[in-house]
């Protein structure tokens, strides 16, 4: 798993010239955050029944996610899911949601 | 950080100004998606979303509407309506600019990158994504082919779902509702056991002397075993009988008889879930299927191992280790595919470390559900997705709170896939 971080940087490194050339590299946080959409809505805009994550401050999200991972925050499912992501991935996810506007989708 | 997206958009806009010098680029590229289920519809949406509308996307789907398999067992058990699980494609068209064509594919020429539709229209593609789900292999059970009205599968949600509910409603009290489960792998591993639970829930209220007989070709319950057995014992006390290692050899549609290896079972309602394979449209690309059934893909990009420029996702694929054939998983793979396709169109390498996760709720009664969850990370050494050890897991117990969570999941995944 130690390989992941250098790989991401390598990948981001390859993106820069491509963006310059008109390619469409997709933000790593955006693709990671998309794995949450099944329950929390596209880009964190929940349509109901779950917490909307769009626009929630990064540090608030990271605190909650860390508490889920450590089993300190009661949950039916999030304690199992949060453990599947590295701290670096959770940071990218939290940054993506924090950067979203808070409107409620379409 | 509100500006990350704006930053990328600005970079994109700056690049557009210089597009006269561009060689191959993703601008104006055309991606054709075949199959508008949880995989294909989500892929069509995310291809538009993540390209800021710069890639043209055509979705070819043979049905006029999206009917969700998840939640369809509630309809069979009379706790939900067809309307609840039926959605349309207007969101993809109106919100995301996807061209949605209701048609079937009759030919694919991967070398010319062209496909032909039954209407006669030809579509040229830069990348093709097939998300065809499953097709059945009824011919492997003697007497089954052509008798799906008498012996419904209801394993693709739609008219079959409503039909199986009607058969249940018409069954006499004291009748036998038999479900046959094929050998794994099949779509939705916990689905048959959820169905048995919801049929029993209906019978407990309307036909208390009825019996639900689960005839499983497998040696054991395939998912959430302990939780299902606990619910069956607590709630249905003897109403559900589970028989493992019951391979179905043939059926008699007229008498609704299941011919098993060691005995025959006559039922009042006979629900046979047939063995399954990749949706037959994959035969048009000439890929060599694994076990003559599943498409082998490179999980980093979802590109078919032996057919360039063609991607396959969802139930039709040879699953990565412990990756279930589920709607959630198809939706997750759709995003891996969308990101990889946009990168490949722009001559960029796919993301080297994609992640997918699965959340799967099952009802044990109309008011109580439970889940299984897992997270899967791309493993560079194995070059496939592997479950993250220590993550994921099952509900401690089925509960009404998780039935509420299951509905929230359904509404959010339907919106994420279609709107």
Coordinates of N, CA and C in Angstrom, one line a residue, chain B residues 167-285:
Chain B
X167 N -48.9 -14.4 -9.1 CA -48.9 -15.8 -8.9 C -48.9 -16.1 -7.4
X168 N -48.2 -15.3 -6.6 CA -48.2 -15.5 -5.2 C -49.5 -15.2 -4.6
X169 N -50.1 -14.0 -5.1 CA -51.4 -13.6 -4.5 C -52.5 -14.6 -4.9
X170 N -52.4 -15.3 -6.0 CA -53.4 -16.3 -6.4 C -53.2 -17.7 -5.8
X171 N -52.0 -17.9 -5.1 CA -51.7 -19.2 -4.6 C -52.7 -19.5 -3.4
X172 N -53.1 -20.8 -3.3 CA -54.0 -21.1 -2.2 C -53.3 -21.1 -0.9
X173 N -54.0 -20.8 0.2 CA -53.4 -21.0 1.5 C -53.1 -22.4 1.7
X174 N -51.9 -22.7 2.2 CA -51.4 -24.1 2.2 C -50.6 -24.5 1.0
X175 N -50.5 -23.6 0.1 CA -49.7 -23.9 -1.1 C -48.2 -23.8 -0.9
X176 N -47.5 -24.3 -1.9 CA -46.0 -24.3 -1.9 C -45.4 -23.3 -2.9
X177 N -44.6 -22.4 -2.4 CA -43.9 -21.5 -3.3 C -42.5 -21.9 -3.3
X178 N -42.0 -22.4 -4.4 CA -40.6 -23.0 -4.5 C -39.8 -22.0 -5.3
X179 N -38.6 -21.8 -4.8 CA -37.6 -21.0 -5.5 C -36.4 -21.8 -5.8
X180 N -35.9 -21.8 -7.1 CA -34.7 -22.5 -7.4 C -33.6 -21.5 -7.6
X181 N -32.4 -21.8 -7.0 CA -31.2 -20.9 -7.1 C -30.2 -21.6 -7.9
X182 N -29.6 -21.0 -8.9 CA -28.6 -21.7 -9.7 C -27.2 -21.7 -9.0
X183 N -26.3 -22.5 -9.5 CA -24.9 -22.4 -9.0 C -24.3 -21.0 -9.2
X184 N -23.6 -20.6 -8.2 CA -22.9 -19.3 -8.3 C -21.8 -19.4 -9.4
X185 N -21.5 -18.3 -10.1 CA -21.9 -16.9 -9.8 C -23.2 -16.6 -10.5
X186 N -24.0 -15.8 -9.8 CA -25.2 -15.2 -10.4 C -25.4 -13.8 -9.9
X187 N -26.3 -13.1 -10.6 CA -26.6 -11.7 -10.2 C -27.2 -11.7 -8.8
X188 N -26.7 -10.7 -8.0 CA -27.2 -10.5 -6.6 C -27.2 -11.7 -5.7
X189 N -26.0 -12.0 -5.1 CA -25.9 -13.2 -4.3 C -26.9 -13.4 -3.2
X190 N -27.3 -12.3 -2.4 CA -28.3 -12.5 -1.4 C -29.7 -12.4 -1.8
X191 N -29.9 -12.0 -3.1 CA -31.3 -11.8 -3.6 C -32.3 -12.9 -3.5
X192 N -31.9 -14.2 -3.8 CA -32.9 -15.3 -3.6 C -33.3 -15.5 -2.2
X193 N -32.4 -15.3 -1.2 CA -32.8 -15.5 0.2 C -33.6 -14.4 0.7
X194 N -33.4 -13.2 0.2 CA -34.2 -12.0 0.5 C -35.6 -12.3 -0.1
X195 N -35.7 -12.8 -1.3 CA -37.0 -13.1 -1.9 C -37.8 -14.1 -1.0
X196 N -37.1 -15.2 -0.6 CA -37.7 -16.2 0.2 C -38.3 -15.5 1.5
X197 N -37.5 -14.6 2.1 CA -38.0 -13.9 3.3 C -39.2 -13.1 3.0
X198 N -39.2 -12.4 1.9 CA -40.4 -11.4 1.7 C -41.6 -12.2 1.2
X199 N -41.4 -13.3 0.6 CA -42.6 -14.2 0.2 C -43.2 -14.8 1.5
X200 N -42.3 -15.2 2.4 CA -42.8 -15.7 3.7 C -43.5 -14.6 4.5
X201 N -43.0 -13.4 4.4 CA -43.6 -12.3 5.1 C -45.0 -12.1 4.6
X202 N -45.2 -12.1 3.3 CA -46.5 -12.0 2.7 C -47.4 -13.2 3.2
X203 N -46.9 -14.4 3.1 CA -47.7 -15.5 3.5 C -48.1 -15.5 4.9
X204 N -47.2 -15.0 5.8 CA -47.5 -15.0 7.2 C -48.8 -14.2 7.4
X205 N -48.9 -13.1 6.6 CA -50.1 -12.2 6.8 C -51.3 -12.7 6.0
X206 N -51.1 -13.3 4.8 CA -52.2 -13.6 4.0 C -52.5 -15.1 3.8
X207 N -51.5 -15.9 3.9 CA -51.6 -17.4 3.7 C -50.8 -18.1 4.7
X208 N -51.3 -18.1 6.0 CA -50.4 -18.6 7.1 C -50.1 -20.1 7.0
X209 N -50.8 -20.9 6.2 CA -50.5 -22.3 6.1 C -49.5 -22.6 4.9
X210 N -49.1 -21.6 4.2 CA -48.3 -21.8 3.0 C -46.9 -22.1 3.4
X211 N -46.1 -22.6 2.4 CA -44.7 -23.0 2.7 C -43.8 -22.4 1.6
X212 N -42.6 -22.0 2.0 CA -41.7 -21.5 1.1 C -40.5 -22.4 1.0
X213 N -40.3 -23.0 -0.1 CA -39.3 -24.0 -0.3 C -38.1 -23.5 -1.1
X214 N -36.9 -23.4 -0.5 CA -35.7 -22.9 -1.2 C -34.9 -24.0 -1.7
X215 N -34.8 -24.2 -3.0 CA -34.1 -25.3 -3.6 C -32.8 -24.7 -4.2
X216 N -31.7 -24.9 -3.5 CA -30.4 -24.3 -3.8 C -29.5 -25.3 -4.5
X217 N -29.0 -24.9 -5.7 CA -28.0 -25.8 -6.3 C -26.7 -25.7 -5.6
X218 N -26.5 -24.7 -4.8 CA -25.2 -24.5 -4.1 C -25.3 -25.3 -2.8
X219 N -24.1 -25.5 -2.2 CA -23.9 -26.3 -1.0 C -24.4 -25.5 0.2
X220 N -24.6 -24.2 0.1 CA -24.9 -23.4 1.3 C -25.5 -22.0 0.8
X221 N -26.1 -21.3 1.8 CA -26.6 -19.9 1.5 C -25.4 -19.1 1.1
X222 N -25.5 -18.3 0.0 CA -24.4 -17.6 -0.6 C -24.0 -16.3 0.0
X223 N -24.9 -15.7 0.8 CA -24.6 -14.4 1.4 C -25.4 -14.2 2.6
X224 N -24.8 -13.6 3.7 CA -25.5 -13.2 4.9 C -26.2 -14.4 5.5
X225 N -25.5 -15.5 5.5 CA -26.1 -16.8 5.9 C -26.7 -16.7 7.4
X226 N -25.8 -16.3 8.3 CA -26.3 -16.3 9.7 C -27.4 -15.4 9.9
X227 N -27.4 -14.2 9.3 CA -28.5 -13.3 9.5 C -29.8 -13.8 8.9
X228 N -29.7 -14.4 7.7 CA -30.9 -15.0 7.1 C -31.5 -16.1 8.0
X229 N -30.6 -17.0 8.4 CA -31.1 -18.1 9.2 C -31.7 -17.6 10.5
X230 N -31.1 -16.6 11.1 CA -31.7 -16.1 12.4 C -33.1 -15.5 12.1
X231 N -33.2 -14.8 11.0 CA -34.5 -14.1 10.7 C -35.6 -15.2 10.4
X232 N -35.1 -16.2 9.6 CA -36.1 -17.3 9.3 C -36.6 -18.0 10.5
X233 N -35.7 -18.2 11.5 CA -36.1 -18.9 12.7 C -37.0 -18.0 13.6
X234 N -36.6 -16.8 13.7 CA -37.4 -15.9 14.6 C -38.7 -15.5 14.0
X235 N -38.7 -15.1 12.7 CA -39.9 -14.6 12.2 C -40.9 -15.6 11.5
X236 N -40.3 -16.6 10.9 CA -41.1 -17.4 10.1 C -41.3 -18.9 10.5
X237 N -40.6 -19.2 11.6 CA -40.8 -20.5 12.3 C -41.3 -21.6 11.5
X238 N -40.4 -22.2 10.7 CA -40.8 -23.4 10.0 C -41.4 -23.1 8.6
X239 N -41.8 -21.9 8.3 CA -42.5 -21.6 7.1 C -41.5 -21.8 5.9
X240 N -40.2 -21.4 6.1 CA -39.2 -21.5 5.0 C -38.4 -22.8 5.3
X241 N -38.4 -23.6 4.2 CA -37.5 -24.8 4.3 C -36.4 -24.6 3.3
X242 N -35.1 -24.8 3.8 CA -34.0 -24.6 2.9 C -33.3 -26.0 2.6
X243 N -33.2 -26.2 1.3 CA -32.6 -27.5 0.9 C -31.3 -27.2 0.0
X244 N -30.1 -27.4 0.5 CA -28.9 -27.2 -0.3 C -28.7 -28.4 -1.2
X245 N -27.7 -28.2 -2.1 CA -27.3 -29.2 -3.1 C -28.5 -29.8 -3.9
X246 N -29.4 -28.9 -4.3 CA -30.5 -29.3 -5.1 C -30.4 -28.8 -6.5
X247 N -29.7 -29.5 -7.3 CA -29.5 -29.1 -8.7 C -30.8 -29.4 -9.5
X248 N -31.2 -28.4 -10.2 CA -32.4 -28.6 -11.0 C -32.1 -29.1 -12.4
X249 N -32.7 -30.2 -12.8 CA -32.3 -30.8 -14.1 C -33.4 -30.5 -15.1
X250 N -34.7 -30.4 -14.7 CA -35.7 -30.1 -15.6 C -37.0 -29.6 -14.9
X251 N -37.9 -29.1 -15.7 CA -39.2 -28.7 -15.1 C -40.3 -29.2 -16.0
X252 N -41.5 -29.3 -15.4 CA -42.7 -29.5 -16.2 C -43.6 -28.3 -16.0
X253 N -43.7 -27.5 -17.0 CA -44.4 -26.2 -16.8 C -45.8 -26.4 -16.6
X254 N -46.5 -27.4 -17.1 CA -47.9 -27.6 -17.0 C -48.3 -27.9 -15.5
X255 N -47.5 -28.8 -14.9 CA -47.8 -29.2 -13.5 C -46.9 -28.4 -12.5
X256 N -46.1 -27.5 -13.0 CA -45.2 -26.8 -12.1 C -44.4 -27.7 -11.2
X257 N -43.8 -28.7 -11.9 CA -42.9 -29.6 -11.2 C -41.5 -29.4 -11.4
X258 N -40.7 -29.3 -10.3 CA -39.2 -29.2 -10.5 C -38.6 -30.6 -10.4
X259 N -37.8 -30.9 -11.4 CA -37.2 -32.3 -11.4 C -35.7 -32.1 -10.9
X260 N -35.5 -32.5 -9.7 CA -34.2 -32.4 -9.1 C -33.4 -33.7 -9.2
X261 N -32.2 -33.6 -8.8 CA -31.3 -34.8 -9.0 C -31.9 -36.0 -8.3
X262 N -32.4 -35.9 -7.1 CA -32.9 -37.0 -6.3 C -34.4 -37.2 -6.2
X263 N -35.1 -36.1 -6.4 CA -36.6 -36.2 -6.3 C -37.3 -35.1 -7.2
X264 N -38.6 -35.2 -7.2 CA -39.4 -34.2 -7.9 C -40.1 -33.4 -6.9
X265 N -40.3 -32.1 -7.1 CA -41.1 -31.3 -6.2 C -42.2 -30.6 -7.0
X266 N -43.4 -30.8 -6.6 CA -44.5 -30.1 -7.2 C -44.9 -28.9 -6.4
X267 N -44.9 -27.7 -7.1 CA -45.2 -26.5 -6.4 C -46.4 -25.8 -6.9
X268 N -47.0 -24.9 -6.2 CA -48.1 -24.1 -6.6 C -47.6 -22.8 -7.4
X269 N -46.5 -22.3 -6.9 CA -45.7 -21.3 -7.7 C -44.3 -21.8 -7.8
X270 N -43.8 -21.8 -9.0 CA -42.4 -22.3 -9.2 C -41.6 -21.2 -9.8
X271 N -40.7 -20.7 -9.0 CA -39.8 -19.5 -9.4 C -38.4 -20.1 -9.7
X272 N -38.1 -20.2 -10.9 CA -36.8 -20.7 -11.3 C -35.9 -19.6 -11.7
X273 N -34.8 -19.4 -11.0 CA -33.8 -18.4 -11.4 C -32.8 -19.2 -12.2
X274 N -32.8 -19.0 -13.5 CA -31.9 -19.8 -14.4 C -30.4 -19.5 -14.2
X275 N -29.6 -20.4 -14.7 CA -28.1 -20.0 -14.8 C -28.0 -18.8 -15.7
X276 N -26.9 -18.1 -15.5 CA -26.7 -16.8 -16.2 C -25.4 -16.7 -16.8
X277 N -25.3 -15.7 -17.8 CA -24.1 -15.4 -18.5 C -24.1 -13.9 -18.8
X278 N -23.1 -13.4 -19.4 CA -23.0 -12.0 -19.8 C -24.1 -11.8 -20.8
X279 N -24.8 -10.6 -20.8 CA -25.8 -10.2 -21.7 C -25.3 -10.5 -23.2
X280 N -26.1 -11.1 -24.0 CA -25.7 -11.6 -25.3 C -25.1 -10.6 -26.2
X281 N -25.3 -9.3 -26.0 CA -24.8 -8.3 -26.9 C -23.3 -8.4 -26.9
X282 N -22.7 -9.0 -25.9 CA -21.2 -9.1 -25.9 C -20.7 -10.0 -26.9
X283 N -21.6 -10.9 -27.4 CA -21.1 -11.9 -28.4 C -20.8 -11.1 -29.7
X284 N -21.3 -9.9 -29.9 CA -21.1 -9.2 -31.1 C -19.7 -8.6 -31.2
X285 N -18.9 -8.6 -30.1 CA -17.6 -8.0 -30.2 C -16.5 -9.1 -30.4

